[in-house]
PDB file of C-alpha atoms in Angstrom:
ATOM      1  CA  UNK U 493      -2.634 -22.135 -20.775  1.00  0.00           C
ATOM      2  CA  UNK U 494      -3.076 -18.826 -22.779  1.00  0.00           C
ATOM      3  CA  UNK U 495      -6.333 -18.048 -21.154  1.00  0.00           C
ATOM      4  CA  UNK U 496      -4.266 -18.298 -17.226  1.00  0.00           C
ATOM      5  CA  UNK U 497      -1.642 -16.057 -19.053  1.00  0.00           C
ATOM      6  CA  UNK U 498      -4.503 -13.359 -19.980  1.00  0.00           C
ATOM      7  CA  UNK U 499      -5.613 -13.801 -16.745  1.00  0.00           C
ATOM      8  CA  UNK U 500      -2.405 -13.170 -14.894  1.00  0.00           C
ATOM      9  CA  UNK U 501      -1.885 -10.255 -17.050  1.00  0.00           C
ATOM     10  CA  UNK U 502      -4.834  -8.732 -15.985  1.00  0.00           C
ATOM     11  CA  UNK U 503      -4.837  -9.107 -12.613  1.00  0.00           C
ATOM     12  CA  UNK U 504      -1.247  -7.875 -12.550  1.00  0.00           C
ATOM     13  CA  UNK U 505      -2.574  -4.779 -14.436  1.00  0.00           C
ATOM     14  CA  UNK U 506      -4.957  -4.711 -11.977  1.00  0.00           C
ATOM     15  CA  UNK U 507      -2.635  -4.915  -8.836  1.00  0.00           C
ATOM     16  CA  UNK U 508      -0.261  -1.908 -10.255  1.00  0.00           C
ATOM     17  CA  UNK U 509      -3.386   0.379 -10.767  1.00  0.00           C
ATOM     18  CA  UNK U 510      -3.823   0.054  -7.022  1.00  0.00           C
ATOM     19  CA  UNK U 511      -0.173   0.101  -5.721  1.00  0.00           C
ATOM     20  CA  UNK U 512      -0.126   3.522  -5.869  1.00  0.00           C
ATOM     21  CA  UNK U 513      -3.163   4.120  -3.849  1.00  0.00           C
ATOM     22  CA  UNK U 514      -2.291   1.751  -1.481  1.00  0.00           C
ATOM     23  CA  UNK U 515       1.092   2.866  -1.041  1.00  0.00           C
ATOM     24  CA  UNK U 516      -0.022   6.505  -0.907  1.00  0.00           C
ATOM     25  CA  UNK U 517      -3.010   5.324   1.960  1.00  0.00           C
ATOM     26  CA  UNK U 518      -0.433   3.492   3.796  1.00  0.00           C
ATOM     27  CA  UNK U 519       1.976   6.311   3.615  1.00  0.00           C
ATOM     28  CA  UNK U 520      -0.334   9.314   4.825  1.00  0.00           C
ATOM     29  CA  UNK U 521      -1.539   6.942   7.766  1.00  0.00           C
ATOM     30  CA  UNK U 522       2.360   6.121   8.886  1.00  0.00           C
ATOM     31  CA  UNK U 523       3.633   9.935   8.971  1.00  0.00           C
ATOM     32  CA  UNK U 524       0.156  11.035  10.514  1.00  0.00           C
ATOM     33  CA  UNK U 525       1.225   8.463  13.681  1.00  0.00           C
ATOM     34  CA  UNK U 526       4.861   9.251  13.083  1.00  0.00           C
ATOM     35  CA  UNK U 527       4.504  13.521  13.288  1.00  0.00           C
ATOM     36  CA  UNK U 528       0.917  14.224  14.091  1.00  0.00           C
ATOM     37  CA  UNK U 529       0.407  15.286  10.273  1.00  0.00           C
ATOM     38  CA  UNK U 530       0.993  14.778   6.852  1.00  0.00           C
ATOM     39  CA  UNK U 531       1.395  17.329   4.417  1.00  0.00           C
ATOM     40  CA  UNK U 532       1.902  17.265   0.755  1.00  0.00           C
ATOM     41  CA  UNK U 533       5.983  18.247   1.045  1.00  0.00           C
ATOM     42  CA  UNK U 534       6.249  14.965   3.247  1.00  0.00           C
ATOM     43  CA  UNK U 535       4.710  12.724   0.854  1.00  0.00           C
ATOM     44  CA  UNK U 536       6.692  14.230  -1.997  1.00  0.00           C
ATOM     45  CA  UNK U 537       9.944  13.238  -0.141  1.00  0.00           C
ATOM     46  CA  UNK U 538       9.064  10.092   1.355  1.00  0.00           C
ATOM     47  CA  UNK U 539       8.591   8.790  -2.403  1.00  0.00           C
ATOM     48  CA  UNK U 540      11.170  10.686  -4.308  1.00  0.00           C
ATOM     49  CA  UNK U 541       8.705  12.623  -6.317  1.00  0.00           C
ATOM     50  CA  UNK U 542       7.819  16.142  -7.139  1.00  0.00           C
ATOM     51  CA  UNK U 543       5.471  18.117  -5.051  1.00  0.00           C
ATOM     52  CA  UNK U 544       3.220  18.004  -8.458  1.00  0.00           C
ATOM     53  CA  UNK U 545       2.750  14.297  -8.727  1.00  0.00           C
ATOM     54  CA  UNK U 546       1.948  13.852  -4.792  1.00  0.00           C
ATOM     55  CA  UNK U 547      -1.145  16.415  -5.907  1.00  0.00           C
ATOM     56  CA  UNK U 548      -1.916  14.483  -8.880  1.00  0.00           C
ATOM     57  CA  UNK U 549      -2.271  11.487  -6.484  1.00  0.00           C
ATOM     58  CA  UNK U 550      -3.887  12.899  -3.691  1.00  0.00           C
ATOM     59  CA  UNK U 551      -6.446  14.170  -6.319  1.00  0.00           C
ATOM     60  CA  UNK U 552      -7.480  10.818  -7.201  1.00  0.00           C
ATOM     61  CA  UNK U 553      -7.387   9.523  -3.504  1.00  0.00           C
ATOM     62  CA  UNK U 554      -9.512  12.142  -2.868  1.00  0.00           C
ATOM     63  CA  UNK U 555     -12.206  11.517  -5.564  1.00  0.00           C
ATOM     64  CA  UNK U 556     -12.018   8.154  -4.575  1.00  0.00           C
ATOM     65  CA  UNK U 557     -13.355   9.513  -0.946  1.00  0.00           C
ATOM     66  CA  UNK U 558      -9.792   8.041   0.975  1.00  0.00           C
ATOM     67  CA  UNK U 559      -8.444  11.474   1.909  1.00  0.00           C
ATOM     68  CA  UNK U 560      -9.475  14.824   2.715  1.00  0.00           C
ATOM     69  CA  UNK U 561      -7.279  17.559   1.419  1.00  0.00           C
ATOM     70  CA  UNK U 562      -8.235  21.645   1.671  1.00  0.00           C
ATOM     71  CA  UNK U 563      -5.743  24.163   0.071  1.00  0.00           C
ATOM     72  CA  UNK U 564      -2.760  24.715   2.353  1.00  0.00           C
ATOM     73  CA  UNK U 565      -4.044  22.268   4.700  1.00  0.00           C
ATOM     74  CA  UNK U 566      -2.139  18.885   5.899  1.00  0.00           C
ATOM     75  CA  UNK U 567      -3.520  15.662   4.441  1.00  0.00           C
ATOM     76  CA  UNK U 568      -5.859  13.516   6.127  1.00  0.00           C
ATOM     77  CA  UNK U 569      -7.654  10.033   5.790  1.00  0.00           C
ATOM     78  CA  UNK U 570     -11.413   9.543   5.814  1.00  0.00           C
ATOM     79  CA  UNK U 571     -12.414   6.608   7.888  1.00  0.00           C
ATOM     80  CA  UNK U 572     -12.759   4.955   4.184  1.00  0.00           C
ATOM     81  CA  UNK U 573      -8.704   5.472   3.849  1.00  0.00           C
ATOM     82  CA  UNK U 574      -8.115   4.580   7.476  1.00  0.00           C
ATOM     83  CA  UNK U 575      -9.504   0.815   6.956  1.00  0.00           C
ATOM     84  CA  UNK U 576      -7.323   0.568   3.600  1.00  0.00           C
ATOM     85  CA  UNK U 577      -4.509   1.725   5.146  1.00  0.00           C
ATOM     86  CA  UNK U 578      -4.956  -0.991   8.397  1.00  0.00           C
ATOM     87  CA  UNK U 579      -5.563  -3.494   5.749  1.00  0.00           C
ATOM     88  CA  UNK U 580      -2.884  -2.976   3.683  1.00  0.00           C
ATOM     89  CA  UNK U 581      -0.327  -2.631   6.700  1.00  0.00           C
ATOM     90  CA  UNK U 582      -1.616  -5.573   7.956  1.00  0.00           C
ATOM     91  CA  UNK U 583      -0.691  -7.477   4.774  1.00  0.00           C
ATOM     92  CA  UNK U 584       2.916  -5.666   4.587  1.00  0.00           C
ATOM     93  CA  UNK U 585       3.387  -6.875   7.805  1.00  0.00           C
ATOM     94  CA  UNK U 586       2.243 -10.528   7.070  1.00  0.00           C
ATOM     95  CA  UNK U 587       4.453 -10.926   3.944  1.00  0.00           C
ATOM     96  CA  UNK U 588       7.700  -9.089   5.910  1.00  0.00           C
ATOM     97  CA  UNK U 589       7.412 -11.484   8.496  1.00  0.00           C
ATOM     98  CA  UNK U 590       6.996 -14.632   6.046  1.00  0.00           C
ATOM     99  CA  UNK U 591      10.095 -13.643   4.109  1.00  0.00           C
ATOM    100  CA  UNK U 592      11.994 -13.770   7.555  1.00  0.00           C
ATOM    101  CA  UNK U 593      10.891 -17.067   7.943  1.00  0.00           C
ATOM    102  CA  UNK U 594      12.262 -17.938   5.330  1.00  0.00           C
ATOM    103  CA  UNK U 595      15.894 -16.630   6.516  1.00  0.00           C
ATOM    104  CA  UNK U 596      15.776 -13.377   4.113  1.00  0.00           C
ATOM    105  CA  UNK U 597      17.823 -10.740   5.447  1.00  0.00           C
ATOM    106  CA  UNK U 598      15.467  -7.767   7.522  1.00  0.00           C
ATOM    107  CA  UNK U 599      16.749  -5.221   4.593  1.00  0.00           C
ATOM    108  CA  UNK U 600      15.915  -7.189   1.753  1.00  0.00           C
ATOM    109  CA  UNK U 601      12.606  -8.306   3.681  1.00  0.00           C
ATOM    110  CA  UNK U 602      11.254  -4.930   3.881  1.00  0.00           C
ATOM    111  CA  UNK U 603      12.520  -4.031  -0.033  1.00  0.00           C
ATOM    112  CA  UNK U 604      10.510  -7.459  -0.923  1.00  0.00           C
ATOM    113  CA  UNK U 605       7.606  -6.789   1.234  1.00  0.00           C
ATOM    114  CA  UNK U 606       6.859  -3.603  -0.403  1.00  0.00           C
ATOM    115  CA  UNK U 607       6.780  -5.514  -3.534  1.00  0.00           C
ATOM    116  CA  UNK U 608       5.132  -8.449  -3.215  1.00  0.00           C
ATOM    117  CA  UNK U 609       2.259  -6.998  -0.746  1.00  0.00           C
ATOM    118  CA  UNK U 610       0.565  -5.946  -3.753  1.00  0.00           C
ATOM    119  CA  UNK U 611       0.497  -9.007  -5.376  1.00  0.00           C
ATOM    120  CA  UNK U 612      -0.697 -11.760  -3.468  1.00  0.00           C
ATOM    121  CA  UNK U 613      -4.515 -13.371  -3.416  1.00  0.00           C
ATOM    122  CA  UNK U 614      -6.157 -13.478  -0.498  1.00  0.00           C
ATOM    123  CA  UNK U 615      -5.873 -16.880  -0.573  1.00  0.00           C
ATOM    124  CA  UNK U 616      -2.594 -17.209  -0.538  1.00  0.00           C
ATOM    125  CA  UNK U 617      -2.134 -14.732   2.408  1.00  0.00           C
ATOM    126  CA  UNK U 618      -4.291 -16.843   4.373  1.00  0.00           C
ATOM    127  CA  UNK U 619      -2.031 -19.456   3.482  1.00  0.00           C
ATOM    128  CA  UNK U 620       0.696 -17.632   4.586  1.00  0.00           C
ATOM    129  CA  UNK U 621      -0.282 -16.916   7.634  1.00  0.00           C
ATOM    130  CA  UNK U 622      -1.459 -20.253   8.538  1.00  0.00           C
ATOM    131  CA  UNK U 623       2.360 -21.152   7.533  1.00  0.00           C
ATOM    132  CA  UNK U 624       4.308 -18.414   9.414  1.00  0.00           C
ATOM    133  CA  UNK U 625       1.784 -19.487  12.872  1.00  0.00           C
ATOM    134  CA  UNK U 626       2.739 -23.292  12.409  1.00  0.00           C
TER     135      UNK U 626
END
């Protein structure tokens, strides 16, 4: 049992060091459809954060080749970030619409969604689906 406990620790360690990213991804893609562009300012209040920290992030999506970002220009999303941000709406969606399924309440759905998302195994979103078809 210890060694599934290490093993859950890590892959939870795992998950949060890719939340952010994935939220961010996810994010940028949703107010590029929503207004055309994203810029820095609209990040910064979509997550409650300072203008600094949406930098700091969009440093690290950039080194990791999901954004583009020039000085004083909007943000935008390679074709790399495009794909994660598809896949990781796609799973949002997947997990918001098991929870109503279940009978959870649309507002706590979407609270939970954002949550869980980040969390689940392939496998087991496979499962869900198959479940939320039936």
């Amino acid at each position: 049992m210890n060694k599934n406990f290490a093993q859950a620790h890590t892959r939870t360690r795992a998950d949060h060091a890719t939340e952010v990213r994935e939220d961010y991804v996810e994010a940028i893609a949703d107010l590029i459809e929503k207004n055309g562009v994203c810029r820095v300012v609209n990040l910064a209040a979509r997550f409650g954060v300072s203008h600094v920290s949406v930098i700091q992030v969009v440093q690290r999506l950039k080194m990791d080749k999901l954004v583009e970002k020039e000085a004083y220009r909007p943000v935008t999303l390679t074709p790399k970030g495009l794909r994660l941000a598809q896949v990781c709406r796609e799973r949002h969606d997947v997990v918001y619409r098991f929870l109503l399924h279940l009978g959870v309440s649309e507002g706590v759905a979407t609270l939970d969604a954002e949550g869980l998302e980040h969390h689940l195994s392939a496998e087991t979103l496979d499962r869900i689906r198959d479940f939320i078809k039936a």
